[in-house]
Amino acid sequence: MVKVFTLVSAEVGKAKEVLSGLKKTGLEVYPLFGEYDFIVLAETVDLKTATATILEKIQAVKGVTRTRTLVGAEI
Amino acid sequence: MVKVFTLVSAEVGKAKEVLSGLKKTGLEVYPLFGEYDFIVLAETVDLKTATATILEKIQAVKGVTRTRTLVGAEI
Amino acid sequence: MVKVFTLVSAEVGKAKEVLSGLKKTGLEVYPLFGEYDFIVLAETVDLKTATATILEKIQAVKGVTRTRTLVGAEI
Amino acid sequence: MVKVFTLVSAEVGKAKEVLSGLKKTGLEVYPLFGEYDFIVLAETVDLKTATATILEKIQAVKGVTRTRTLVGAEI
Amino acid sequence: MVKVFTLVSAEVGKAKEVLSGLKKTGLEVYPLFGEYDFIVLAETVDLKTATATILEKIQAVKGVTRTRTLVGAEI
Amino acid sequence: MVKVFTLVSAEVGKAKEVLSGLKKTGLEVYPLFGEYDFIVLAETVDLKTATATILEKIQAVKGVTRTRTLVGAEI
Amino acid sequence: MVKVFTLVSAEVGKAKEVLSGLKKTGLEVYPLFGEYDFIVLAETVDLKTATATILEKIQAVKGVTRTRTLVGAEI
Amino acid sequence: MVKVFTLVSAEVGKAKEVLSGLKKTGLEVYPLFGEYDFIVLAETVDLKTATATILEKIQAVKGVTRTRTLVGAEI
């Protein structure tokens, strides 16, 4: 299993629509103060599925302008 | 009370209009050199009001392209 | 309630000890690839308690060299 | 007059001592969540005095590990 | 010879097209998680050719929004 | 006198036009590898003139998307 | 397989020793100009092995002060 | 010829000594406000000499804690 934490920037003025769109993906999402507007938490079976989640679910939300994904490590 | 410091980037060529728009919000605003073009200081009753201030006042100014908010802590 | 996401850097060579120390705080912690070595999730009653959690629990772990906390907003 | 906003990082575990030291400088100081631990606001007569304020007052506080100063512009 | 590592950001929603475009340049390219979407490796005869590679090959790919090149040093 | 170093990002695919435009300002300009595409060096009489140089000369060049100015200090 | 690109910072004044140490790990390593001093390329069977490579090989080199790993995605 | 711009961080409290040490290298140096404390300008015959300048001159100055070099491109 791969845990990923995707930081998401929204277009200025579109935070509410982006939040609503991110929630519809069924992923765990929290609005943030700071450089990024949201953090999305996902757990996927492998890196291929993690990539698909980011590209096809998160980046598919209208108003998302940038994502930065922190990949969970296994110590 | 929550003190927030919002760093604001303006569209290239729109610094004067953005400054004027930010001043109309009634918040304390200073132009900056550096990565961000302005810093806006606000004091709000709670995090919900802080979020509303950023989304509905600061990001509502035409020409604002990005904001990054530093949230005051209480030591 | 305030949700905080604290990114943590560990001293080079001390990742395992820091992970073990962070787990003992009882907070939710995940190791990461990237600029930071861990993400710690906490939910606190207010900003004062959030600050105390970072300063007295997370930063109290031996080997922690830097923290950066993303504060949850309320849209 | 030059307005400067100095972001300050404190040694891990020394936030309270650094806050106390910064307050003794007589400058306006606020603790922060995020990449930096404090923001210090100062207004000085010129850039030379601004530099002296940072080097001789802020950086003179024991436990300060890094400063980053945003210089006020005049639009 | 100059070794360069170019980090590439793609327009949100265009990762597959950008990957396909980057591969057509004949350069070595890998998709990434994180702040940048791809890393492109190139070895060129001098800095002038390195600049041309970035401007005329990598930045010529439709959907590329930003590049950041790390230049190889010679210790 | 105030020495300023302005890092400039150009629109992808417009580096040559931006270089040409920056040179026409009469300021000292160098292309760069890395996060920014150019560095512009200027010496101005005060901060007000420095701000005007950035807003009315550098940001007036078509294709400039972002600037970040490092302000010279006086130790 | 997981491809990882680890950016490495060396202690000031120790670049040659760190380069020599990184080469002894058998991994592909290049010195860099910029924010980081080296890039190390590795291909590992899974994320667990990638983590071990970073912690037990790269971070074990004396003089390494910081690492930042870019994880390869699979589009 | 290769033009390099090296951003230099000094140990907190050592800015004057570092400035003095950097000046003794014979390179062009300016103190800065911001994330870095100095910018050093150098022109060298090739990348190998540029690397040597950074490692053997700039990083040899006592009190330097970090350098980040922007390499000049040739458009």
PDB file of N, CA and C in Angstrom, chain B residues 1-47:
ATOM      1  N   MET B   1      -8.897  35.430  19.474  1.00  0.00           N
ATOM      2  CA  MET B   1      -8.551  36.204  18.281  1.00  0.00           C
ATOM      3  C   MET B   1      -7.455  35.494  17.486  1.00  0.00           C
ATOM      4  N   VAL B   2      -7.519  35.592  16.187  1.00  0.00           N
ATOM      5  CA  VAL B   2      -6.511  34.987  15.329  1.00  0.00           C
ATOM      6  C   VAL B   2      -5.882  36.080  14.464  1.00  0.00           C
ATOM      7  N   LYS B   3      -4.562  36.170  14.553  1.00  0.00           N
ATOM      8  CA  LYS B   3      -3.819  37.138  13.758  1.00  0.00           C
ATOM      9  C   LYS B   3      -3.355  36.417  12.483  1.00  0.00           C
ATOM     10  N   VAL B   4      -3.626  36.990  11.326  1.00  0.00           N
ATOM     11  CA  VAL B   4      -3.125  36.367  10.087  1.00  0.00           C
ATOM     12  C   VAL B   4      -2.364  37.389   9.246  1.00  0.00           C
ATOM     13  N   PHE B   5      -1.344  36.876   8.576  1.00  0.00           N
ATOM     14  CA  PHE B   5      -0.480  37.676   7.707  1.00  0.00           C
ATOM     15  C   PHE B   5      -0.571  37.046   6.327  1.00  0.00           C
ATOM     16  N   THR B   6      -1.226  37.705   5.405  1.00  0.00           N
ATOM     17  CA  THR B   6      -1.419  37.105   4.089  1.00  0.00           C
ATOM     18  C   THR B   6      -0.499  37.752   3.064  1.00  0.00           C
ATOM     19  N   LEU B   7       0.392  36.926   2.511  1.00  0.00           N
ATOM     20  CA  LEU B   7       1.272  37.376   1.436  1.00  0.00           C
ATOM     21  C   LEU B   7       0.509  37.248   0.125  1.00  0.00           C
ATOM     22  N   VAL B   8       0.578  38.275  -0.707  1.00  0.00           N
ATOM     23  CA  VAL B   8      -0.256  38.339  -1.909  1.00  0.00           C
ATOM     24  C   VAL B   8       0.618  38.569  -3.145  1.00  0.00           C
ATOM     25  N   SER B   9       0.402  37.775  -4.184  1.00  0.00           N
ATOM     26  CA  SER B   9       1.040  38.025  -5.480  1.00  0.00           C
ATOM     27  C   SER B   9       0.026  38.671  -6.400  1.00  0.00           C
ATOM     28  N   ALA B  10       0.503  39.665  -7.169  1.00  0.00           N
ATOM     29  CA  ALA B  10      -0.367  40.334  -8.128  1.00  0.00           C
ATOM     30  C   ALA B  10       0.053  39.936  -9.539  1.00  0.00           C
ATOM     31  N   GLU B  11      -0.905  39.997 -10.432  1.00  0.00           N
ATOM     32  CA  GLU B  11      -0.617  39.793 -11.847  1.00  0.00           C
ATOM     33  C   GLU B  11       0.453  40.815 -12.268  1.00  0.00           C
ATOM     34  N   VAL B  12       1.404  40.374 -13.085  1.00  0.00           N
ATOM     35  CA  VAL B  12       2.443  41.287 -13.566  1.00  0.00           C
ATOM     36  C   VAL B  12       1.790  42.480 -14.261  1.00  0.00           C
ATOM     37  N   GLY B  13       2.183  43.693 -13.863  1.00  0.00           N
ATOM     38  CA  GLY B  13       1.628  44.898 -14.491  1.00  0.00           C
ATOM     39  C   GLY B  13       0.395  45.461 -13.791  1.00  0.00           C
ATOM     40  N   LYS B  14      -0.072  44.750 -12.741  1.00  0.00           N
ATOM     41  CA  LYS B  14      -1.312  45.188 -12.069  1.00  0.00           C
ATOM     42  C   LYS B  14      -1.078  45.598 -10.614  1.00  0.00           C
ATOM     43  N   ALA B  15       0.158  45.862 -10.227  1.00  0.00           N
ATOM     44  CA  ALA B  15       0.460  46.134  -8.818  1.00  0.00           C
ATOM     45  C   ALA B  15      -0.335  47.321  -8.266  1.00  0.00           C
ATOM     46  N   LYS B  16      -0.437  48.383  -9.027  1.00  0.00           N
ATOM     47  CA  LYS B  16      -1.149  49.557  -8.517  1.00  0.00           C
ATOM     48  C   LYS B  16      -2.644  49.295  -8.312  1.00  0.00           C
ATOM     49  N   GLU B  17      -3.273  48.626  -9.258  1.00  0.00           N
ATOM     50  CA  GLU B  17      -4.698  48.309  -9.121  1.00  0.00           C
ATOM     51  C   GLU B  17      -4.921  47.374  -7.928  1.00  0.00           C
ATOM     52  N   VAL B  18      -4.036  46.397  -7.781  1.00  0.00           N
ATOM     53  CA  VAL B  18      -4.201  45.461  -6.667  1.00  0.00           C
ATOM     54  C   VAL B  18      -4.014  46.191  -5.334  1.00  0.00           C
ATOM     55  N   LEU B  19      -3.031  47.053  -5.261  1.00  0.00           N
ATOM     56  CA  LEU B  19      -2.827  47.820  -4.021  1.00  0.00           C
ATOM     57  C   LEU B  19      -4.077  48.625  -3.687  1.00  0.00           C
ATOM     58  N   SER B  20      -4.607  49.263  -4.693  1.00  0.00           N
ATOM     59  CA  SER B  20      -5.803  50.068  -4.491  1.00  0.00           C
ATOM     60  C   SER B  20      -6.978  49.188  -4.034  1.00  0.00           C
ATOM     61  N   GLY B  21      -7.129  48.030  -4.649  1.00  0.00           N
ATOM     62  CA  GLY B  21      -8.206  47.103  -4.274  1.00  0.00           C
ATOM     63  C   GLY B  21      -8.030  46.576  -2.852  1.00  0.00           C
ATOM     64  N   LEU B  22      -6.795  46.255  -2.497  1.00  0.00           N
ATOM     65  CA  LEU B  22      -6.550  45.729  -1.148  1.00  0.00           C
ATOM     66  C   LEU B  22      -6.840  46.796  -0.092  1.00  0.00           C
ATOM     67  N   LYS B  23      -6.500  48.047  -0.407  1.00  0.00           N
ATOM     68  CA  LYS B  23      -6.761  49.126   0.561  1.00  0.00           C
ATOM     69  C   LYS B  23      -8.255  49.306   0.806  1.00  0.00           C
ATOM     70  N   LYS B  24      -9.038  49.089  -0.242  1.00  0.00           N
ATOM     71  CA  LYS B  24     -10.497  49.245  -0.100  1.00  0.00           C
ATOM     72  C   LYS B  24     -11.125  48.209   0.839  1.00  0.00           C
ATOM     73  N   THR B  25     -10.414  47.094   1.109  1.00  0.00           N
ATOM     74  CA  THR B  25     -10.952  46.087   2.032  1.00  0.00           C
ATOM     75  C   THR B  25     -10.920  46.592   3.468  1.00  0.00           C
ATOM     76  N   GLY B  26     -10.179  47.688   3.708  1.00  0.00           N
ATOM     77  CA  GLY B  26     -10.070  48.197   5.064  1.00  0.00           C
ATOM     78  C   GLY B  26      -8.996  47.492   5.879  1.00  0.00           C
ATOM     79  N   LEU B  27      -8.336  46.489   5.288  1.00  0.00           N
ATOM     80  CA  LEU B  27      -7.275  45.770   6.004  1.00  0.00           C
ATOM     81  C   LEU B  27      -5.963  46.546   5.897  1.00  0.00           C
ATOM     82  N   GLU B  28      -5.023  46.231   6.795  1.00  0.00           N
ATOM     83  CA  GLU B  28      -3.705  46.881   6.802  1.00  0.00           C
ATOM     84  C   GLU B  28      -2.864  46.230   5.699  1.00  0.00           C
ATOM     85  N   VAL B  29      -2.368  47.008   4.747  1.00  0.00           N
ATOM     86  CA  VAL B  29      -1.659  46.412   3.608  1.00  0.00           C
ATOM     87  C   VAL B  29      -0.363  47.170   3.312  1.00  0.00           C
ATOM     88  N   TYR B  30       0.718  46.414   3.015  1.00  0.00           N
ATOM     89  CA  TYR B  30       2.009  47.014   2.663  1.00  0.00           C
ATOM     90  C   TYR B  30       2.550  46.369   1.399  1.00  0.00           C
ATOM     91  N   PRO B  31       3.045  47.171   0.450  1.00  0.00           N
ATOM     92  CA  PRO B  31       3.720  46.597  -0.721  1.00  0.00           C
ATOM     93  C   PRO B  31       5.094  46.045  -0.298  1.00  0.00           C
ATOM     94  N   LEU B  32       5.561  45.027  -0.984  1.00  0.00           N
ATOM     95  CA  LEU B  32       6.826  44.369  -0.638  1.00  0.00           C
ATOM     96  C   LEU B  32       7.701  44.170  -1.870  1.00  0.00           C
ATOM     97  N   PHE B  33       9.006  44.139  -1.664  1.00  0.00           N
ATOM     98  CA  PHE B  33       9.923  43.560  -2.632  1.00  0.00           C
ATOM     99  C   PHE B  33       9.973  42.067  -2.350  1.00  0.00           C
ATOM    100  N   GLY B  34      10.321  41.271  -3.350  1.00  0.00           N
ATOM    101  CA  GLY B  34      10.559  39.857  -3.073  1.00  0.00           C
ATOM    102  C   GLY B  34       9.631  38.961  -3.841  1.00  0.00           C
ATOM    103  N   GLU B  35       9.391  37.782  -3.269  1.00  0.00           N
ATOM    104  CA  GLU B  35       8.607  36.763  -3.957  1.00  0.00           C
ATOM    105  C   GLU B  35       7.126  37.154  -4.005  1.00  0.00           C
ATOM    106  N   TYR B  36       6.677  37.862  -2.978  1.00  0.00           N
ATOM    107  CA  TYR B  36       5.284  38.308  -2.921  1.00  0.00           C
ATOM    108  C   TYR B  36       5.241  39.823  -3.055  1.00  0.00           C
ATOM    109  N   ASP B  37       4.118  40.351  -3.508  1.00  0.00           N
ATOM    110  CA  ASP B  37       4.023  41.782  -3.787  1.00  0.00           C
ATOM    111  C   ASP B  37       3.427  42.603  -2.644  1.00  0.00           C
ATOM    112  N   PHE B  38       2.656  41.944  -1.768  1.00  0.00           N
ATOM    113  CA  PHE B  38       2.017  42.647  -0.653  1.00  0.00           C
ATOM    114  C   PHE B  38       1.944  41.745   0.567  1.00  0.00           C
ATOM    115  N   ILE B  39       1.883  42.380   1.731  1.00  0.00           N
ATOM    116  CA  ILE B  39       1.522  41.659   2.945  1.00  0.00           C
ATOM    117  C   ILE B  39       0.289  42.356   3.517  1.00  0.00           C
ATOM    118  N   VAL B  40      -0.697  41.548   3.866  1.00  0.00           N
ATOM    119  CA  VAL B  40      -1.939  42.074   4.440  1.00  0.00           C
ATOM    120  C   VAL B  40      -2.055  41.534   5.865  1.00  0.00           C
ATOM    121  N   LEU B  41      -2.290  42.439   6.813  1.00  0.00           N
ATOM    122  CA  LEU B  41      -2.418  42.029   8.222  1.00  0.00           C
ATOM    123  C   LEU B  41      -3.886  42.082   8.621  1.00  0.00           C
ATOM    124  N   ALA B  42      -4.345  41.011   9.273  1.00  0.00           N
ATOM    125  CA  ALA B  42      -5.740  41.016   9.717  1.00  0.00           C
ATOM    126  C   ALA B  42      -5.841  40.351  11.082  1.00  0.00           C
ATOM    127  N   GLU B  43      -6.810  40.790  11.844  1.00  0.00           N
ATOM    128  CA  GLU B  43      -7.074  40.141  13.126  1.00  0.00           C
ATOM    129  C   GLU B  43      -8.545  39.741  13.104  1.00  0.00           C
ATOM    130  N   THR B  44      -8.800  38.460  13.298  1.00  0.00           N
ATOM    131  CA  THR B  44     -10.178  37.984  13.178  1.00  0.00           C
ATOM    132  C   THR B  44     -10.559  37.207  14.431  1.00  0.00           C
ATOM    133  N   VAL B  45     -11.851  37.006  14.610  1.00  0.00           N
ATOM    134  CA  VAL B  45     -12.293  36.345  15.850  1.00  0.00           C
ATOM    135  C   VAL B  45     -11.969  34.860  15.896  1.00  0.00           C
ATOM    136  N   ASP B  46     -11.967  34.200  14.744  1.00  0.00           N
ATOM    137  CA  ASP B  46     -11.656  32.771  14.736  1.00  0.00           C
ATOM    138  C   ASP B  46     -11.156  32.358  13.346  1.00  0.00           C
ATOM    139  N   LEU B  47     -10.816  31.071  13.199  1.00  0.00           N
ATOM    140  CA  LEU B  47     -10.253  30.591  11.929  1.00  0.00           C
ATOM    141  C   LEU B  47     -11.269  30.670  10.792  1.00  0.00           C
TER     142      LEU B  47
END
